[in-house]
XYZ file of C-alpha atoms in Angstrom:
495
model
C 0.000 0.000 0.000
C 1.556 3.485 -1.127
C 1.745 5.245 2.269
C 0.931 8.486 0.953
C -2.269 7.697 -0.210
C -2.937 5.799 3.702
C -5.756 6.976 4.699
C -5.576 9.383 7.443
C -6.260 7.312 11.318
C -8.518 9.071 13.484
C -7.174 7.385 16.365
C -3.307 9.286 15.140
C -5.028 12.577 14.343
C -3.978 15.699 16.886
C -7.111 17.784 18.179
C -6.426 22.080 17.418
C -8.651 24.062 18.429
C -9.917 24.311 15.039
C -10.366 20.632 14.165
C -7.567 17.456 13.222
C -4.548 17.929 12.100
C -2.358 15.325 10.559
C 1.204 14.847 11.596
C 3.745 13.478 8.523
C 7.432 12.580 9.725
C 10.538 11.649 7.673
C 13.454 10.808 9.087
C 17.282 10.787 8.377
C 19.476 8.250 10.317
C 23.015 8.386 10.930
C 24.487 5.462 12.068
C 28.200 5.062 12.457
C 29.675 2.214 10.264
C 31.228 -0.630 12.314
C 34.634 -0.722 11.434
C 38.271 -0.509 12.534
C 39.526 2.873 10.529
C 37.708 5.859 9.217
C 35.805 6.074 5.550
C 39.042 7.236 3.768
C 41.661 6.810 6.267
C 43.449 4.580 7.906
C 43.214 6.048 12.026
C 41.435 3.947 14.691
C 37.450 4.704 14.877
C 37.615 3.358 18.584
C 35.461 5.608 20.943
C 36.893 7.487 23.692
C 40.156 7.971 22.818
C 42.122 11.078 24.178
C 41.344 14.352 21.523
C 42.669 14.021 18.486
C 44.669 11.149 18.815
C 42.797 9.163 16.349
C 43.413 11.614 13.546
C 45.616 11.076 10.745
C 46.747 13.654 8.052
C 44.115 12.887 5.666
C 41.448 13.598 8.645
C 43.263 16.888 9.710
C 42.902 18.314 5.906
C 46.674 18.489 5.205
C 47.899 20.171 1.870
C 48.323 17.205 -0.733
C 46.681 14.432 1.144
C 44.631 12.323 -0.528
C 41.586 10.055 0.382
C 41.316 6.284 -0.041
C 38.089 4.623 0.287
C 38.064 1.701 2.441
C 36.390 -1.340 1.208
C 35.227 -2.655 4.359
C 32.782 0.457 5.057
C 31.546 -0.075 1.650
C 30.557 -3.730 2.490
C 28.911 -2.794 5.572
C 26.763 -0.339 3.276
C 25.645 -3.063 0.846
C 24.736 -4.933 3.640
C 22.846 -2.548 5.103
C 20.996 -2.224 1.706
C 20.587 -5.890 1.384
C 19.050 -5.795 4.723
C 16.333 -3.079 4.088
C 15.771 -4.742 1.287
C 16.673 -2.062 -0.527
C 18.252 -1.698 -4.221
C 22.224 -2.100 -4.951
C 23.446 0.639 -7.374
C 26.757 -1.096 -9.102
C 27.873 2.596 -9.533
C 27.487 5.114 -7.150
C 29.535 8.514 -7.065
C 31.044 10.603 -3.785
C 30.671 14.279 -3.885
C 31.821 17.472 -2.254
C 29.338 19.246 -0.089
C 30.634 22.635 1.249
C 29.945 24.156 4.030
C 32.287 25.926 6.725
C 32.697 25.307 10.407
C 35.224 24.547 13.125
C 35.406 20.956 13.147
C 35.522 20.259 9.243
C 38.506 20.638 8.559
C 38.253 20.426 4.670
C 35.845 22.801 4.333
C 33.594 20.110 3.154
C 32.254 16.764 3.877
C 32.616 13.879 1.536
C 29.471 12.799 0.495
C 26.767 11.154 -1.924
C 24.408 13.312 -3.137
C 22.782 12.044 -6.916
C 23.945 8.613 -7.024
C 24.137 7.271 -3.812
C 25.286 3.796 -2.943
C 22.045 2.455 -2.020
C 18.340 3.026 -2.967
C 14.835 2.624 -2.074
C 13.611 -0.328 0.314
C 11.696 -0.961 2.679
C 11.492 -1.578 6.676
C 8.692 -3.506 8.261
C 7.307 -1.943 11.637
C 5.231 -3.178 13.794
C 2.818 -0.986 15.708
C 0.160 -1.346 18.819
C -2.094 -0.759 15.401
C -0.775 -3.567 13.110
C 2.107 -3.166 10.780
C 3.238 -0.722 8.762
C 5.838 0.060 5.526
C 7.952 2.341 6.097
C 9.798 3.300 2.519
C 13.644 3.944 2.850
C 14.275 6.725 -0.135
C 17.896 5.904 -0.267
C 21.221 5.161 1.890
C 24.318 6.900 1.098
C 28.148 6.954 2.745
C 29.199 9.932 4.044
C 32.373 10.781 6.129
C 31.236 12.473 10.008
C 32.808 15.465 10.923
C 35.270 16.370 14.616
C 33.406 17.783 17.513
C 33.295 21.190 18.610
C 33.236 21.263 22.630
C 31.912 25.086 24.220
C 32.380 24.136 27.498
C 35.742 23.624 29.245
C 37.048 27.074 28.162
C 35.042 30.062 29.402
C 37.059 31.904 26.530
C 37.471 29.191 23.609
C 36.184 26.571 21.939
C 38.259 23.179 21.710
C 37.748 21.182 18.840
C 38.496 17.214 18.788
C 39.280 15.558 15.350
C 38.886 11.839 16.950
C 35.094 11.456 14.651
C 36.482 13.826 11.616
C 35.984 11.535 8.661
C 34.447 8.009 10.952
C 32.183 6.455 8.472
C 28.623 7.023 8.570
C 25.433 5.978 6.187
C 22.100 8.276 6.238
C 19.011 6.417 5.858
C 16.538 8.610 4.534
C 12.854 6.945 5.136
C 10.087 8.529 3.502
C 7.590 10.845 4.725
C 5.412 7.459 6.183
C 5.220 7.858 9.406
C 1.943 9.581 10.916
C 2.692 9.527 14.958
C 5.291 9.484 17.358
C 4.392 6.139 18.345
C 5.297 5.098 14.732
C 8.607 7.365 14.643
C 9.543 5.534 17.652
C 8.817 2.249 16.630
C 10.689 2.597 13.212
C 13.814 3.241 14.886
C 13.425 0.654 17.182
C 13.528 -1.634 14.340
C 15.937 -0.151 12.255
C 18.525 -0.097 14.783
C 17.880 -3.904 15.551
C 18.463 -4.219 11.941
C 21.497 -2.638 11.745
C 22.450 -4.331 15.035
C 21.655 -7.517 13.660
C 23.909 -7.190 10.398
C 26.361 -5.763 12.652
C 27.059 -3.023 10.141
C 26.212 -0.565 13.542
C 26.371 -0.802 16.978
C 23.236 1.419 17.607
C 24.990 2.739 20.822
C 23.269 5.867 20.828
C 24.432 7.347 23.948
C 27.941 7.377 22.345
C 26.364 9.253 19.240
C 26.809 6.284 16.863
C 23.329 6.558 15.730
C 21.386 9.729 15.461
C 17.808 10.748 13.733
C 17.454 14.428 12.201
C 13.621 14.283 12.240
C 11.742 16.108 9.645
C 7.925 17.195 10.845
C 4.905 18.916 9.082
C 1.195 19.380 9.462
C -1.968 19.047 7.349
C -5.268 18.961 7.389
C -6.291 15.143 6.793
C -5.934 14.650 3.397
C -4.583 17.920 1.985
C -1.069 18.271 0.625
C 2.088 18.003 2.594
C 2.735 20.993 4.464
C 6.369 23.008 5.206
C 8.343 20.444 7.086
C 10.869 21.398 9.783
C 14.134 19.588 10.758
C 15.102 18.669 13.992
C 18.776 17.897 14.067
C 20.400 15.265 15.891
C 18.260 13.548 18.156
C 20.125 10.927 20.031
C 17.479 8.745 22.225
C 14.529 7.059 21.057
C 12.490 8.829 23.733
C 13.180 12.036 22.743
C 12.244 11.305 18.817
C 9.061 10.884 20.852
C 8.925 14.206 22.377
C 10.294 15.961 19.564
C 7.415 15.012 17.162
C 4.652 15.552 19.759
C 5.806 19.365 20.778
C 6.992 20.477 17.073
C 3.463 19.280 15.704
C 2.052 21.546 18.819
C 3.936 24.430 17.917
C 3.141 24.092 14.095
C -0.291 23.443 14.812
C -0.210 26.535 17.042
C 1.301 28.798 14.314
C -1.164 27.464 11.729
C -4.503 28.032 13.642
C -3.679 31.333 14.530
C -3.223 32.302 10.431
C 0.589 32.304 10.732
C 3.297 30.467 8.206
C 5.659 27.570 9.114
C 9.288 28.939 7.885
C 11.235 25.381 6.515
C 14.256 25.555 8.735
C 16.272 23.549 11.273
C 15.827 23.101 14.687
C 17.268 21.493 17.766
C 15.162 19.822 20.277
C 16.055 21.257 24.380
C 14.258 18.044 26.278
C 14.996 20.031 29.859
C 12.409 22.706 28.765
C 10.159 19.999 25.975
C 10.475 22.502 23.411
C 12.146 23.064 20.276
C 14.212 25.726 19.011
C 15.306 27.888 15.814
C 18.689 27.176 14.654
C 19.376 28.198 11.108
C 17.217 28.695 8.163
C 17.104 25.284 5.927
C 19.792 25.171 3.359
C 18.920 24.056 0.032
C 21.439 21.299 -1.846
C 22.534 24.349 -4.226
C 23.474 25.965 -1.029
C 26.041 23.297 -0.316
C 27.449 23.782 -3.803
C 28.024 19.461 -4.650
C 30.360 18.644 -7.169
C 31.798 15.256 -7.592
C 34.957 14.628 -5.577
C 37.722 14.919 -8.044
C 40.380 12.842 -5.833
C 37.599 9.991 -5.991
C 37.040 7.769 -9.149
C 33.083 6.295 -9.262
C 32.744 3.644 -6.684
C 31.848 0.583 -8.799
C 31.625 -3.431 -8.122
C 29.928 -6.166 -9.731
C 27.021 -8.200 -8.982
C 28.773 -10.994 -7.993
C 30.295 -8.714 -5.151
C 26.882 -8.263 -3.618
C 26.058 -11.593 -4.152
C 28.782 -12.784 -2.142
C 27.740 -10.439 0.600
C 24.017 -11.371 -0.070
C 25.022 -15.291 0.885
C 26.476 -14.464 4.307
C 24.027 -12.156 5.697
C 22.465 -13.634 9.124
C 18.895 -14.324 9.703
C 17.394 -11.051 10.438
C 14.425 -10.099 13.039
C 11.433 -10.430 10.446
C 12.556 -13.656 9.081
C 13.631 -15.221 12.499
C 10.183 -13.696 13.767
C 8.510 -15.856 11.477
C 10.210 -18.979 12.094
C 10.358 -18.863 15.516
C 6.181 -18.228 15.546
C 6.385 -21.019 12.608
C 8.800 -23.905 14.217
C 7.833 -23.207 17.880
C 4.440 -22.086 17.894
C 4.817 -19.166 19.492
C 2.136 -15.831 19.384
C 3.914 -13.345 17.697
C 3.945 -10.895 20.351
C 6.195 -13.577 22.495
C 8.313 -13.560 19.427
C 9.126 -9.964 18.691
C 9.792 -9.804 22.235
C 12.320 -12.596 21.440
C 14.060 -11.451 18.422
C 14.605 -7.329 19.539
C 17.953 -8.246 20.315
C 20.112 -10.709 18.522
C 21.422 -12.256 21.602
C 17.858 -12.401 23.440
C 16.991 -14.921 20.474
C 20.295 -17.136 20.282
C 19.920 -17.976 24.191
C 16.215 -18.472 23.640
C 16.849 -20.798 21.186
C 19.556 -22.240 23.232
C 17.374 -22.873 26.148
C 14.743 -24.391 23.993
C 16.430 -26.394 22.299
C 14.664 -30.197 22.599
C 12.307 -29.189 24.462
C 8.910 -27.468 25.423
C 9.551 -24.314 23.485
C 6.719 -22.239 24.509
C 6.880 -22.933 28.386
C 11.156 -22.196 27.375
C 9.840 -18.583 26.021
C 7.335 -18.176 28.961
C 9.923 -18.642 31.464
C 12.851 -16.809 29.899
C 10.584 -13.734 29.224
C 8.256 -13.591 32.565
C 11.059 -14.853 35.107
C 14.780 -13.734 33.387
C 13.538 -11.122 31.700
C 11.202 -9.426 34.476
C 14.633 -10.237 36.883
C 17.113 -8.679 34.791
C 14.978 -5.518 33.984
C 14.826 -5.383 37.883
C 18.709 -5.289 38.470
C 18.990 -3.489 35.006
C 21.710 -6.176 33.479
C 21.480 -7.296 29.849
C 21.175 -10.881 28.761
C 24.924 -11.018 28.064
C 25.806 -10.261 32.054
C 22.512 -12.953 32.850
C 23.828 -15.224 35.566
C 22.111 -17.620 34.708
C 22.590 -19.744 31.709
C 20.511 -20.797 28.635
C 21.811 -24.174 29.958
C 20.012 -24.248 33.432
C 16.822 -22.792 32.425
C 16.504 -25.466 30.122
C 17.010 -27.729 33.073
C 14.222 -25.726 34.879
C 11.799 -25.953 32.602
C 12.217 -29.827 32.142
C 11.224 -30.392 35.568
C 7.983 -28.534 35.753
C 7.799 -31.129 32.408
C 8.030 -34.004 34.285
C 6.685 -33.063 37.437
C 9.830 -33.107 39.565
C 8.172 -29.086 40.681
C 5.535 -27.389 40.400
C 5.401 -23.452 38.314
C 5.571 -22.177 41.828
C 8.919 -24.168 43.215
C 10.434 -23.263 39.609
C 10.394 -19.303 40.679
C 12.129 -20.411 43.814
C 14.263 -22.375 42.326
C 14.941 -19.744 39.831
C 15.427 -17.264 42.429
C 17.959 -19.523 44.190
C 20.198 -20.047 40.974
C 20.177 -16.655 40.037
C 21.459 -14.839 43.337
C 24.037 -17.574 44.250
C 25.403 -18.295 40.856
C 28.490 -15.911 42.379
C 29.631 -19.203 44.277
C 30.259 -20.803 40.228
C 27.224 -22.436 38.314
C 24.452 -24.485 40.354
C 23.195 -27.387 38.007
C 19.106 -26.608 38.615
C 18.429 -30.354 39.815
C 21.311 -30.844 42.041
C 19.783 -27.783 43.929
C 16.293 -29.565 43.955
C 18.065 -32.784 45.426
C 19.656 -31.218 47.471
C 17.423 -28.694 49.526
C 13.915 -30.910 49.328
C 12.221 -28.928 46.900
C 10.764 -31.963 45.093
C 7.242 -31.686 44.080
C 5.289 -34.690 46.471
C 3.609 -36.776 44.283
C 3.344 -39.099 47.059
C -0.278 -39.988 47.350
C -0.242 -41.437 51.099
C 2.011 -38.229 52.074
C -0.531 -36.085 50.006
C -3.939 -37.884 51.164
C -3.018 -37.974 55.250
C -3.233 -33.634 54.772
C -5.979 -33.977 52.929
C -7.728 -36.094 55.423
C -6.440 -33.933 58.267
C -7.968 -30.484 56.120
C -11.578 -32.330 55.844
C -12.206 -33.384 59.745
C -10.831 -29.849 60.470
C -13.506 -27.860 58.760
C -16.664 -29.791 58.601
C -18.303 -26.720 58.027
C -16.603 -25.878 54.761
C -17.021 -29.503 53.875
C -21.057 -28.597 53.476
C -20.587 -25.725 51.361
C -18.229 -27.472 48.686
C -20.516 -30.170 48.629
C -23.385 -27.244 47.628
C -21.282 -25.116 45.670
C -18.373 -27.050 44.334
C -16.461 -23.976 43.264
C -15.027 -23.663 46.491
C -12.893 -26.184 45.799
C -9.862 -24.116 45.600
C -10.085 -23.153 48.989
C -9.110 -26.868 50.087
C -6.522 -27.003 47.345
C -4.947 -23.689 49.157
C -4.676 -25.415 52.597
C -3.597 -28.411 51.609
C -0.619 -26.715 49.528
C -0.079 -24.565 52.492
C 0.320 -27.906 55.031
C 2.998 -29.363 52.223
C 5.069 -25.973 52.039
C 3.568 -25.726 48.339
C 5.292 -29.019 47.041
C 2.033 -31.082 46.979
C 1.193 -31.646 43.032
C -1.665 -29.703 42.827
C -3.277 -31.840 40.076
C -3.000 -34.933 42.894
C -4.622 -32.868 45.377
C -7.534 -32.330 43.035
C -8.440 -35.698 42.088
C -8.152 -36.592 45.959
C -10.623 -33.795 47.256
C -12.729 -34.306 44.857
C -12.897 -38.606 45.302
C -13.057 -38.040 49.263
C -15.841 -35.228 48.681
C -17.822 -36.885 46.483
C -17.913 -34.171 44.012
């Protein structure tokens, strides 16, 4: 379905006080290229390194340097492409874009601009309203530029060279997206894309993935209006807020009979509002030529090919199988597959066995326990291993769900002292489930001679069943099988 002819949702729609407005977002993605030097360089793109000390004379601009493209950070664009599903252009071209500030130190960025590596696709996204398309325009390699830092000098500004010329491709979406629930969720899933084909580490705390956010208003079902650009947005939260209060203050303008003026803004999420930062260029005003130290990047199709063959399963097609192969709802399995890693121990721990009570149990118990402590599944102590083990004896009937959360508890605070194997811990402390009939029927007994009046309701109003199946669990410390204790109440109470 061509999203610009989707028909305007109601339920997405933002009440003015002169009727529904529509909100339209593109976005541009940055997202830092995982590899070991720079786009046309051969210094370190490792993070954190002391100011420019990752900077080599091609990334400081020195007279008669030259650049030299480096193959790997083309790879990691095809990939990319391959990945979005997008199409591979053979030839693609790198041009100058000019501009002037501190921390370029060419005087212009090294860019794509007509024939960029990579063009349109398309990212699935899935939405508390169903799923959606979202159309990726195209995906070009550009070089970043240094940093300019304001604030250690109440007299200067310092500049640090350690990003000028790092590798980064700009997804450009198109205008799809029609909420900020939507603007999040495509980012969501377009960094565990990227983080899947390992082409970027999506770390956006450390800036190596950023959105420049492009909103406008309409009336449902009128044109596109004037869009505004809100640069660099580095959390997925404040994409969020950045839509909802821009759309506000266009809306704002708009009802009162003023213009929107295209420009760019920055988003300030201490006061939720965004602000004016420079008129919007046009492409003339950045003057592009083709870089004349560059020949046309070109490869063959058996180059992408061979990249095609090796890409890993990625979250849409591993979504499928894993509702497919293990029967799982597919809520359960985009939990599951948001993270690379959350799948391959999932897998791991279901592996030969009950694979849906596996999923239950690694996303109600590990999940809900690591959230608590805030550690990731690659810090979990406990292993895909042992909650395999867990789960195979609730299967067959060693525990009950409830001892499992114990027992869960147990191997997850004391794995410090070195791994606990799940059923040595069950032997070991008497948390067997007692299946026992004679053990299980003399509490039963003792339960009905206590409370003969309760004994003449159930009889009545056999619903009350449960509370007899409470006290008995109670009198075995829980480890009574509660199917057992059924099918004795109910023989002994005739019901």
């Amino acid at each position: 379905m061509n999203m610009h002819t989707r028909p305007a949702d109601p339920k997405k729609l933002i009440k003015g006080a002169t009727g529904d407005w529509e909100v339209v977002i593109g976005m541009e993605i940055h997202a830092q290229v995982t590899s070991n030097s720079k786009l046309f360089s051969g210094a370190s793109t490792e993070f954190g390194g002391e100011p420019n000390s990752h900077v080599s004379l091609v990334d400081a601009a020195m007279p008669g340097m030259l650049p030299v493209i480096n193959e790997e950070c083309v790879k990691q664009a095809v990939r990319t492409g391959l990945g979005l599903k997008a199409q591979i252009h053979l030839k693609s071209v790198f041009d100058r874009k000019n501009y002037f500030y501190p921390d370029l130190p060419q005087g212009y960025q090294i860019s794509q601009y007509k024939s960029p590596i990579v063009g349109e696709g398309v990212v699935l996204v899935d939405t508390s309203e169903g799923q959606i398309e979202v159309g990726i325009e195209r995906l070009h390699l550009e070089q970043d530029a240094g940093k300019s830092i304001h604030d250690l000098s109440p007299t200067q500004s310092l500049v640090d060279l350690n990003r000028s010329g790092v590798a980064l491709m700009e997804i450009v979406s198109k205008p799809d997206l029609r909420s900020s629930e939507e603007a999040k969720a495509y980012v969501t899933k377009l960094r565990t894309i990227l983080r899947y084909l390992g082409t970027c580490d999506g770390d956006m705390e450390k800036g190596n993935l950023r959105a420049d956010v492009n909103v406008s208003v309409r009336r449902p079902g009128s044109d596109f209006g004037t869009r505004c650009e809100i640069k660099n947005v580095n959390s997925i939260r404040f994409i969020g807020q950045a839509v909802e209060v821009e759309a506000r203050r266009q809306i704002g303008i708009l009802e009162d009979g003023g213009v929107i003026e295209q420009e760019t803004r920055l988003f300030d999420p201490g006061r939720g509002e965004t602000r004016s930062m420079r008129s919007k260029e046009e492409a003339h005003d950045y003057r592009y030529f083709p870089d004349p130290d560059l020949l046309p990047l070109e490869f063959s199709q058996g180059f992408v090919d061979a990249l095609a063959a090796h890409l890993p399963e990625l979250p849409d097609e591993k979504k499928a199988r894993f509702v497919r192969d293990y029967g799982l709802s597919a809520y359960d399995a985009d939990v599951l597959v948001a993270e690379k890693a959350t799948a391959d121990y999932y897998e791991e721990a279901a592996k030969g066995r009950d694979a849906k009570a596996a999923a239950n149990f690694v996303i109600n118990e590990l999940f809900g326990r690591l959230n608590k402590e805030g550690r990731s599944i690659e810090t979990s102590p406990v292993s895909a291993a042992q909650i395999g083990a867990i789960v195979d004896l609730i299967a067959d009937g060693t525990i009950s769900g409830k001892i499992a959360k114990d027992l869960f508890e147990i191997v997850f605070t004391e794995a410090g002292n070195g791994p606990l194997d799940p059923r040595a811990v069950v032997e070991e402390r008497g948390l067997k489930q007692v299946t026992d009939t004679g053990a299980i029927e003399a509490a039963v007994d003792a339960i009905i001679a206590a409370n003969p009046d309760k004994v003449a309701q159930v009889i009545a109003k056999p619903t009350m069943l449960g509370w007899f199946v409470g006290q008995v669990m109670k009198q075995t410390g829980g480890k009574a099988n509660p199917q057992a204790v059924n099918d004795l109440l109910k023989g002994k109470l005739g019901i």
